[in-house]
Amino acid sequence: MFTYSIKELAHALAAGKISSQELTQLYLDRIAALDPKLNSFITVTAEHALAQAKAADKKLSTGEAGPLTGIPMAHKDIFCTNGIKTSCASKMLDNFIAPYDATVVSKLNDAGMVMLGKTNMDEFAMGSSNENSFYGNVKNPWNIDYVPGGSSGGSAAAVAARLAPMATATDTGGSIRQPAALCGISGLKPTYGRVSRWGMIAFASSLDQGGIMAQTAEDIALVMNAMAGHDEKDSTSIDLPVPDYTTKLQDSLKGLKIGLPKEYFEGLDPKMAELIHTAAKALEAQGATLQEISLPNVKHSLPVYYVIAPAECSANLARYDGVRYGHRCDNPKDLLDLYQRSRAEGFGAEVKRRILVGTYVLSAGYYDAYYLQAQKVRRLIANDFHAAFEKVDMILGPVTPNAAFKSGEKAQDPVSMYLSDIYTLATNLVGSPGLSIPAGFIDGLPVGLQLIGKHFDEARLLNVAHQYQQITDWHKQMPSI
Ligand code: GLN
């Protein structure tokens, strides 16, 4: 039953074929057996899960159950969970027990979902390979010599290996879509402001967005129904009604205009280009029309992102000073020593690199040259997307330049690591929703197709992905771990 989608599991629960407690135990057993190979969980919350499952079974038996009641899942360890360690994969927060639930967590609790545990990630969500975790690397279940992508590598590996039917994740520059692609699962980064950031540990606040990883677009739609919506505790959350994301899934693709940005295909690896074109043709055969578009400023996304994200990170991470919470050094001799040693000991190398870059680009004398300039170019990139969306309903392209790379291959070369996100970063700079779905394999490793939509058009993205998943079975392939 671990191969089932959420939809199928919900049917099995409703029909009484299995109880939520049995289902939860099945996943806990799978985690115990397989996760030592993958390291996709930082914390497994077996007792908590079985208690939630028991409560869910009660609801199932009294007819009070919703579509997600009793379904097991995992949270990326960036979401605060009341009474349960929330580490953000950092030594800095190794001792942090959150005193409250993130909005995303309480919403999925209210929907009756069962939390199996907290997934591994790159420290503070900075990375593309899950090699920056204080708790060790995560392995790609398709081949454990390869990276699962990052920063939500634990969530992606767990869903791909069927250790959980779904997991939450976050995406600041690609951290949902890139690992989803490299692990052969589906992942949605919603529109900025669609899902509450309250209780989600901040990396770069103008870019961060929580989202979902699952096997199918349909499952993502089911979870979005429970997860999306306005939250007065997050001032950037948007007060718009939440549609039922499942109602458009069956819509025909007739008349849908899909744009293929020429900049995303220039110099693209031929094997990747062929797979993406094949997927586009499949959508065309279902009634969509394809047209080439241009996003002339998208080439600046990488430098713009790597100014803005570190700038915001340096401000957000200033709170970890060893005073209020988190790691504190032993025997500080004065306040400055406390700050310096607590931070030097608590943060890993990549986080320190970002803080240094961010502090530099925000400092007097450099602010105008770097930060302000980056914000202006960000606007130009957004203008390109707005202009494109005048002509087309949706943008299609690759998620990553290549399939997964080997562990260690890019660890010493930050720029080559940063290039893994070249096709995903713009979406965050613009705030648009982006979806990654499995689209084939290159040399035995999965790769993804990216669909980028207009703001708040998640239902349409999920519709297209669902239709694609009716005629392909890439999303059903699973690693033989
Ligand atoms: N890989 C990118 C980075 O390292 C994006 C990370 C993310 O989306 N959280 O910043």
Coordinates of C-alpha atoms and ligand atoms in Angstrom, one line a residue:
M1 CA 0.0 0.0 0.0
F2 CA 3.0 2.3 0.3
T3 CA 2.9 2.8 -3.4
Y4 CA -0.6 4.3 -3.2
S5 CA -1.2 8.0 -3.9
I6 CA -3.0 10.1 -1.2
K7 CA -6.2 9.7 -3.2
E8 CA -5.9 5.9 -3.2
L9 CA -4.9 5.8 0.5
A10 CA -8.0 8.0 1.3
H11 CA -10.2 5.5 -0.5
A12 CA -8.6 2.6 1.4
L13 CA -9.1 4.4 4.7
A14 CA -12.7 5.3 3.9
A15 CA -13.5 1.8 2.8
G16 CA -12.0 0.4 6.1
K17 CA -9.4 -1.7 4.2
I18 CA -6.8 -0.3 6.6
S19 CA -6.8 1.9 9.6
S20 CA -4.8 5.0 9.9
Q21 CA -2.9 3.4 12.8
E22 CA -2.0 0.4 10.6
L23 CA -1.0 2.7 7.7
T24 CA 1.1 4.9 10.0
Q25 CA 2.9 1.8 11.3
L26 CA 3.5 0.6 7.8
Y27 CA 5.3 3.9 7.0
L28 CA 7.1 3.9 10.3
D29 CA 8.4 0.4 9.6
R30 CA 9.5 1.5 6.1
I31 CA 11.3 4.5 7.5
A32 CA 13.1 2.3 10.1
A33 CA 14.1 -0.2 7.4
L34 CA 15.2 2.1 4.6
D35 CA 16.0 5.5 6.0
P36 CA 19.4 4.4 7.4
K37 CA 20.4 4.3 3.7
L38 CA 18.9 7.7 2.7
N39 CA 19.1 9.9 5.8
S40 CA 16.0 11.7 4.8
F41 CA 14.6 12.2 8.3
I42 CA 16.2 14.3 11.1
T43 CA 13.5 13.3 13.6
V44 CA 11.0 10.5 13.4
T45 CA 8.0 11.1 15.7
A46 CA 6.5 7.6 16.0
E47 CA 4.6 8.1 19.2
H48 CA 3.1 11.4 18.1
A49 CA 2.2 9.9 14.7
L50 CA 0.4 6.9 16.3
A51 CA -1.5 9.2 18.6
Q52 CA -2.6 11.4 15.7
A53 CA -3.5 8.2 13.7
K54 CA -5.6 7.0 16.6
A55 CA -7.6 10.3 16.7
A56 CA -8.0 10.1 12.9
D57 CA -9.4 6.5 13.2
K58 CA -11.9 7.8 15.6
K59 CA -13.0 10.5 13.1
L60 CA -13.0 7.9 10.2
S61 CA -15.3 5.7 12.2
T62 CA -17.8 8.4 13.2
G63 CA -18.0 9.9 9.7
E64 CA -16.3 13.2 10.6
A65 CA -13.4 12.5 8.3
G66 CA -12.2 14.9 5.6
P67 CA -10.3 13.9 2.4
L68 CA -6.9 14.0 4.2
T69 CA -7.9 12.5 7.6
G70 CA -5.5 9.8 8.7
I71 CA -3.0 10.3 5.8
P72 CA 0.6 10.1 6.9
M73 CA 3.0 12.8 5.9
A74 CA 6.3 14.5 6.8
H75 CA 7.3 18.1 7.5
K76 CA 10.5 19.7 6.3
D77 CA 12.5 20.6 9.4
I78 CA 12.1 24.3 8.7
F79 CA 8.4 24.3 9.9
C80 CA 8.1 24.9 13.6
T81 CA 6.3 22.0 15.4
N82 CA 5.1 22.5 18.9
G83 CA 7.1 20.5 21.4
I84 CA 9.1 18.8 18.7
K85 CA 12.6 19.7 17.7
T86 CA 12.9 22.1 14.7
S87 CA 16.5 22.3 13.7
C88 CA 16.6 23.8 10.1
A89 CA 19.4 21.2 9.8
S90 CA 21.7 23.6 11.7
K91 CA 23.9 23.0 14.7
M92 CA 22.6 26.5 15.7
L93 CA 19.1 25.1 16.3
D94 CA 20.0 21.5 17.3
N95 CA 18.6 22.2 20.7
F96 CA 15.5 24.2 19.6
I97 CA 12.1 22.9 20.6
A98 CA 9.5 25.2 19.0
P99 CA 6.8 26.3 21.4
Y100 CA 4.2 26.6 18.7
D101 CA 3.1 25.1 15.4
A102 CA 3.7 26.9 12.0
T103 CA 0.4 27.8 10.3
V104 CA 1.1 25.1 7.7
V105 CA 1.5 22.6 10.4
S106 CA -1.6 23.5 12.3
K107 CA -3.6 23.5 9.0
L108 CA -2.5 20.0 8.1
N109 CA -3.1 18.9 11.7
D110 CA -6.6 20.3 11.5
A111 CA -7.1 18.4 8.2
G112 CA -6.4 15.2 10.2
M113 CA -3.0 14.4 8.6
V114 CA -0.5 12.3 10.6
M115 CA 3.1 13.6 11.0
L116 CA 5.7 10.8 10.7
G117 CA 8.6 13.1 11.4
K118 CA 10.8 16.0 10.2
T119 CA 12.8 15.8 7.1
N120 CA 16.4 16.6 6.5
M121 CA 17.5 19.6 4.4
D122 CA 20.3 21.9 3.6
E123 CA 21.1 24.1 6.6
F124 CA 18.7 27.0 6.7
A125 CA 17.5 25.9 3.2
M126 CA 20.8 27.1 1.6
G127 CA 21.9 24.6 -1.0
S128 CA 21.0 22.5 -4.0
S129 CA 22.3 19.1 -3.0
N130 CA 21.5 18.5 0.7
E131 CA 25.2 18.3 1.4
N132 CA 25.0 21.3 3.8
S133 CA 23.1 19.6 6.6
F134 CA 24.4 19.4 10.2
Y135 CA 22.8 15.9 10.2
G136 CA 24.7 14.6 7.2
N137 CA 23.9 14.3 3.5
V138 CA 20.7 12.9 2.1
K139 CA 21.1 10.2 -0.6
N140 CA 19.1 10.0 -3.8
P141 CA 17.0 6.9 -3.7
W142 CA 17.5 6.3 -7.4
N143 CA 21.2 5.9 -6.8
I144 CA 22.7 6.6 -3.4
D145 CA 26.0 7.9 -4.9
Y146 CA 24.0 10.8 -6.2
V147 CA 22.5 13.9 -4.5
P148 CA 18.7 14.2 -4.1
G149 CA 18.9 18.0 -4.8
G150 CA 18.2 20.6 -2.2
S151 CA 17.4 22.3 -0.1
S152 CA 14.3 20.1 0.5
G153 CA 16.3 16.9 -0.3
G154 CA 15.0 15.0 2.7
S155 CA 11.3 15.6 1.7
A156 CA 12.0 14.7 -1.9
A157 CA 14.0 11.5 -1.1
A158 CA 11.3 10.4 1.5
V159 CA 8.4 10.8 -1.0
A160 CA 10.4 9.2 -3.8
A161 CA 11.3 6.2 -1.7
R162 CA 7.7 6.0 -0.5
L163 CA 8.6 6.6 3.1
A164 CA 5.7 9.1 3.1
P165 CA 3.0 9.8 0.6
M166 CA 3.7 13.5 0.8
A167 CA 5.9 16.0 2.5
T168 CA 6.0 19.8 2.9
A169 CA 8.9 21.7 1.5
T170 CA 10.0 25.3 0.9
D171 CA 11.2 27.0 -2.2
T172 CA 13.3 30.2 -2.1
G173 CA 15.1 29.7 -5.4
G174 CA 14.1 26.2 -6.4
S175 CA 14.2 24.1 -3.3
I176 CA 10.9 22.3 -4.0
R177 CA 11.1 22.0 -7.8
Q178 CA 14.8 21.0 -8.1
P179 CA 14.8 18.1 -5.6
A180 CA 11.4 17.0 -6.8
A181 CA 12.8 16.8 -10.4
L182 CA 16.0 15.0 -9.3
C183 CA 14.0 12.4 -7.3
G184 CA 11.2 11.8 -9.8
I185 CA 8.3 13.2 -7.9
S186 CA 5.9 16.2 -8.2
G187 CA 6.5 19.5 -6.4
L188 CA 4.6 22.7 -6.3
K189 CA 5.9 26.1 -5.2
P190 CA 2.7 28.2 -4.9
T191 CA 2.5 31.9 -5.6
Y192 CA 4.3 34.1 -3.1
G193 CA 1.7 34.9 -0.4
R194 CA -0.6 31.9 -1.1
V195 CA 0.7 29.8 1.8
S196 CA 1.5 31.3 5.2
R197 CA 5.1 31.7 6.1
W198 CA 4.3 32.0 9.8
G199 CA 6.4 29.6 11.8
M200 CA 8.5 28.7 8.7
I201 CA 12.0 29.6 9.6
A202 CA 13.0 32.6 7.4
F203 CA 15.9 32.4 4.9
A204 CA 15.0 35.2 2.4
S205 CA 11.6 36.6 3.3
S206 CA 10.7 38.1 -0.1
L207 CA 11.4 34.8 -1.9
D208 CA 10.5 32.0 0.6
Q209 CA 7.3 30.1 0.0
G210 CA 6.1 26.8 1.5
G211 CA 4.7 24.1 -0.8
I212 CA 4.1 20.5 -1.4
M213 CA 5.8 17.3 -2.7
A214 CA 3.8 14.3 -3.6
Q215 CA 3.6 11.6 -6.2
T216 CA 0.9 13.2 -8.3
A217 CA -0.6 16.6 -9.2
E218 CA -3.9 15.4 -8.0
D219 CA -2.5 14.8 -4.5
I220 CA -0.9 18.2 -4.5
A221 CA -4.3 19.7 -5.3
L222 CA -5.9 17.8 -2.4
V223 CA -3.2 19.1 0.1
M224 CA -3.3 22.7 -1.3
N225 CA -7.0 22.8 -0.4
A226 CA -6.0 22.4 3.2
M227 CA -2.7 24.4 3.2
A228 CA -3.4 27.5 1.2
G229 CA -5.1 30.7 2.5
H230 CA -4.8 34.0 4.2
D231 CA -3.1 34.2 7.6
E232 CA -3.2 37.5 9.5
K233 CA 0.0 36.4 11.3
D234 CA 2.0 36.7 8.0
S235 CA 1.8 40.2 6.6
T236 CA 2.7 39.1 3.1
S237 CA 0.0 36.4 3.0
I238 CA -2.7 37.4 0.4
D239 CA -6.3 37.7 1.4
L240 CA -7.9 36.0 -1.6
P241 CA -10.4 33.1 -1.5
V242 CA -8.9 29.6 -1.8
P243 CA -10.4 27.8 -4.8
D244 CA -11.0 24.0 -4.7
Y245 CA -7.8 23.0 -6.5
T246 CA -9.3 19.7 -7.6
T247 CA -12.2 21.1 -9.6
K248 CA -10.2 22.0 -12.7
L249 CA -8.1 18.9 -12.8
Q250 CA -10.2 17.3 -15.5
D251 CA -10.5 20.4 -17.7
S252 CA -9.5 20.0 -21.4
L253 CA -6.3 21.6 -22.5
K254 CA -7.9 22.8 -25.7
G255 CA -7.0 26.4 -26.4
L256 CA -4.4 26.5 -23.7
K257 CA -1.4 28.7 -24.8
I258 CA 1.9 27.5 -23.6
G259 CA 5.1 29.5 -24.1
L260 CA 8.6 28.0 -24.4
P261 CA 11.2 30.6 -23.5
K262 CA 14.0 30.5 -26.0
E263 CA 16.5 31.4 -23.3
Y264 CA 15.7 28.2 -21.4
F265 CA 16.7 26.1 -24.4
E266 CA 19.8 27.8 -25.6
G267 CA 22.7 25.6 -24.8
L268 CA 20.5 23.1 -23.0
D269 CA 21.9 19.6 -22.8
P270 CA 20.4 17.8 -25.9
K271 CA 19.0 14.9 -24.0
M272 CA 17.2 17.2 -21.6
A273 CA 16.0 19.3 -24.5
E274 CA 14.6 16.3 -26.2
L275 CA 12.7 15.1 -23.1
I276 CA 11.2 18.6 -22.5
H277 CA 10.2 18.9 -26.2
T278 CA 8.6 15.5 -26.1
A279 CA 6.5 16.5 -23.0
A280 CA 5.5 19.7 -24.7
K281 CA 4.4 17.8 -27.8
A282 CA 2.3 15.5 -25.6
L283 CA 0.5 18.6 -24.3
E284 CA 0.1 19.9 -27.8
A285 CA -1.5 16.6 -28.8
Q286 CA -4.0 17.1 -26.0
G287 CA -5.1 20.5 -27.5
A288 CA -2.6 23.0 -26.2
T289 CA -0.8 25.3 -28.6
L290 CA 2.9 25.9 -28.2
Q291 CA 4.8 29.1 -29.0
E292 CA 8.3 30.4 -28.5
I293 CA 8.5 33.3 -26.2
S294 CA 11.4 35.4 -25.0
L295 CA 12.4 36.4 -21.4
P296 CA 15.3 38.7 -22.3
N297 CA 16.3 39.5 -18.7
V298 CA 16.0 36.0 -17.3
K299 CA 19.7 35.5 -17.8
H300 CA 20.3 37.9 -14.9
S301 CA 18.3 35.8 -12.4
L302 CA 21.4 34.0 -10.9
P303 CA 23.4 37.1 -10.0
V304 CA 20.3 39.0 -8.9
Y305 CA 19.2 36.1 -6.7
Y306 CA 22.7 35.7 -5.2
V307 CA 22.6 39.3 -4.1
I308 CA 19.1 39.5 -2.8
A309 CA 18.8 36.1 -1.1
P310 CA 22.1 36.5 0.9
A311 CA 21.1 40.1 1.8
E312 CA 17.8 39.0 3.3
C313 CA 19.5 36.0 4.9
S314 CA 22.1 38.1 6.6
A315 CA 19.3 40.2 8.2
N316 CA 17.1 37.2 9.1
L317 CA 20.0 35.2 10.6
A318 CA 21.1 38.1 12.8
R319 CA 18.7 36.8 15.4
Y320 CA 20.8 33.8 16.2
D321 CA 23.1 35.5 18.6
G322 CA 23.4 32.9 21.4
V323 CA 21.3 35.0 23.7
R324 CA 17.6 34.2 23.1
Y325 CA 17.7 30.7 21.7
G326 CA 19.9 28.3 19.7
H327 CA 23.5 27.4 20.2
R328 CA 25.5 29.2 22.8
C329 CA 29.2 28.9 23.2
D330 CA 30.8 27.8 26.5
N331 CA 32.2 30.3 28.9
P332 CA 32.0 33.5 26.9
K333 CA 34.3 36.2 28.3
D334 CA 32.1 39.1 27.2
L335 CA 29.2 39.9 25.0
L336 CA 31.2 40.2 21.8
D337 CA 32.9 36.9 22.4
L338 CA 29.4 35.3 23.1
Y339 CA 28.1 36.6 19.7
Q340 CA 31.3 35.7 17.8
R341 CA 31.9 32.2 19.1
S342 CA 28.2 31.2 19.2
R343 CA 27.8 32.1 15.5
A344 CA 31.2 30.8 14.4
E345 CA 30.4 27.4 16.1
G346 CA 26.7 27.3 15.2
F347 CA 26.6 28.0 11.5
G348 CA 28.1 25.9 8.7
A349 CA 30.3 27.1 5.9
E350 CA 27.7 27.8 3.2
V351 CA 25.5 29.8 5.7
K352 CA 28.5 31.8 6.7
R353 CA 29.4 32.5 3.0
R354 CA 25.8 33.8 2.5
I355 CA 25.9 36.0 5.6
L356 CA 29.3 37.5 4.5
V357 CA 28.0 38.2 1.0
G358 CA 24.7 39.6 2.3
T359 CA 26.4 41.9 4.8
Y360 CA 28.8 43.1 2.1
V361 CA 26.0 43.9 -0.5
L362 CA 24.0 45.8 2.2
S363 CA 26.9 47.8 3.6
A364 CA 27.2 51.5 3.2
G365 CA 28.9 52.3 -0.1
Y366 CA 28.0 49.0 -1.7
Y367 CA 24.2 49.0 -1.1
D368 CA 23.5 51.1 -4.3
A369 CA 25.9 49.2 -6.4
Y370 CA 24.7 45.7 -5.5
Y371 CA 21.5 45.5 -3.5
L372 CA 19.6 48.4 -5.1
Q373 CA 20.8 47.4 -8.6
A374 CA 19.7 43.8 -8.0
Q375 CA 16.2 45.0 -7.0
K376 CA 16.0 47.1 -10.2
V377 CA 16.9 44.1 -12.4
R378 CA 14.5 42.0 -10.4
R379 CA 11.8 44.4 -11.6
L380 CA 13.0 43.9 -15.3
I381 CA 12.7 40.2 -14.9
A382 CA 9.2 40.5 -13.5
N383 CA 8.3 42.8 -16.4
D384 CA 9.4 40.1 -18.8
F385 CA 7.2 37.5 -17.2
H386 CA 4.2 39.9 -17.1
A387 CA 4.7 40.6 -20.8
A388 CA 4.9 36.9 -21.6
F389 CA 1.7 36.2 -19.7
E390 CA -0.1 38.7 -21.9
K391 CA 0.6 36.3 -24.8
V392 CA 0.5 32.8 -23.1
D393 CA -1.3 31.2 -20.2
M394 CA 1.7 29.2 -19.0
I395 CA 5.4 28.8 -19.4
L396 CA 7.1 25.5 -19.9
G397 CA 10.7 24.5 -19.6
P398 CA 13.2 22.3 -17.8
V399 CA 13.6 22.4 -14.0
T400 CA 17.3 21.7 -14.0
P401 CA 20.1 21.7 -16.6
N402 CA 20.9 18.0 -15.9
A403 CA 19.8 15.0 -13.9
A404 CA 21.3 14.5 -10.4
F405 CA 25.0 14.9 -9.9
K406 CA 27.3 12.8 -7.8
S407 CA 27.7 13.6 -4.1
G408 CA 30.8 15.7 -3.7
E409 CA 31.0 16.7 -7.3
K410 CA 30.1 20.3 -6.8
A411 CA 30.7 20.7 -3.1
Q412 CA 34.0 22.6 -3.6
D413 CA 32.6 24.9 -6.3
P414 CA 29.8 27.1 -5.1
V415 CA 29.2 28.7 -8.5
S416 CA 28.7 25.4 -10.3
M417 CA 26.3 24.4 -7.4
Y418 CA 24.4 27.7 -7.8
L419 CA 24.0 27.0 -11.5
S420 CA 21.7 24.0 -10.6
D421 CA 19.0 26.5 -10.0
I422 CA 19.3 28.5 -13.2
Y423 CA 15.8 27.7 -14.4
T424 CA 14.0 28.0 -11.1
L425 CA 15.3 31.2 -9.5
A426 CA 13.3 33.7 -11.7
T427 CA 10.0 32.3 -10.5
N428 CA 10.8 33.3 -6.9
L429 CA 12.1 36.7 -8.0
V430 CA 8.8 37.2 -9.7
G431 CA 6.5 35.5 -7.2
S432 CA 4.8 33.2 -9.7
P433 CA 3.8 29.6 -9.0
G434 CA 6.0 26.9 -10.4
L435 CA 5.4 23.2 -10.7
S436 CA 7.8 20.3 -11.3
I437 CA 6.6 17.0 -12.6
P438 CA 8.5 13.9 -13.6
A439 CA 9.1 13.8 -17.4
G440 CA 11.5 11.0 -18.0
F441 CA 15.0 9.7 -17.3
I442 CA 18.5 10.5 -18.4
D443 CA 21.0 7.6 -17.8
G444 CA 18.7 6.0 -15.3
L445 CA 18.1 9.2 -13.2
P446 CA 14.8 11.1 -13.2
V447 CA 14.4 14.6 -14.6
G448 CA 11.5 17.1 -14.4
L449 CA 9.3 19.3 -16.5
Q450 CA 8.6 22.8 -15.2
L451 CA 5.4 24.7 -15.6
I452 CA 5.3 28.3 -14.5
G453 CA 1.9 30.1 -14.1
K454 CA 0.4 33.5 -13.6
H455 CA 0.0 34.6 -10.0
F456 CA -2.6 32.5 -8.2
D457 CA -3.1 30.2 -11.2
E458 CA -2.0 27.0 -9.3
A459 CA -5.3 25.3 -10.3
R460 CA -4.4 25.6 -14.0
L461 CA -0.9 24.3 -13.4
L462 CA -2.2 21.3 -11.6
N463 CA -4.8 20.8 -14.3
V464 CA -2.1 20.6 -17.0
A465 CA 0.1 18.4 -14.9
H466 CA -2.8 16.1 -14.1
Q467 CA -3.7 15.7 -17.8
Y468 CA 0.0 15.0 -18.5
Q469 CA -0.1 12.3 -15.8
Q470 CA -3.1 10.7 -17.4
I471 CA -1.1 9.9 -20.5
T472 CA 2.3 9.2 -19.0
D473 CA 3.5 7.1 -16.2
W474 CA 6.8 8.8 -15.2
H475 CA 5.3 9.7 -11.9
K476 CA 4.5 6.1 -11.1
Q477 CA 8.1 4.9 -11.5
M478 CA 9.8 4.3 -8.2
P479 CA 13.3 3.6 -7.2
S480 CA 14.2 0.0 -6.3
I481 CA 15.7 0.9 -3.0
Ligands
GLN1 N1 19.6 26.4 -4.1 C1 19.2 27.7 -3.8 C2 20.0 28.3 -2.7 O1 20.9 27.7 -2.3 C3 17.7 27.8 -3.5 C4 17.4 27.3 -2.1 C5 16.0 27.4 -1.7 O2 15.1 27.4 -2.6 N2 15.8 27.3 -0.4 O3 19.8 29.4 -2.3

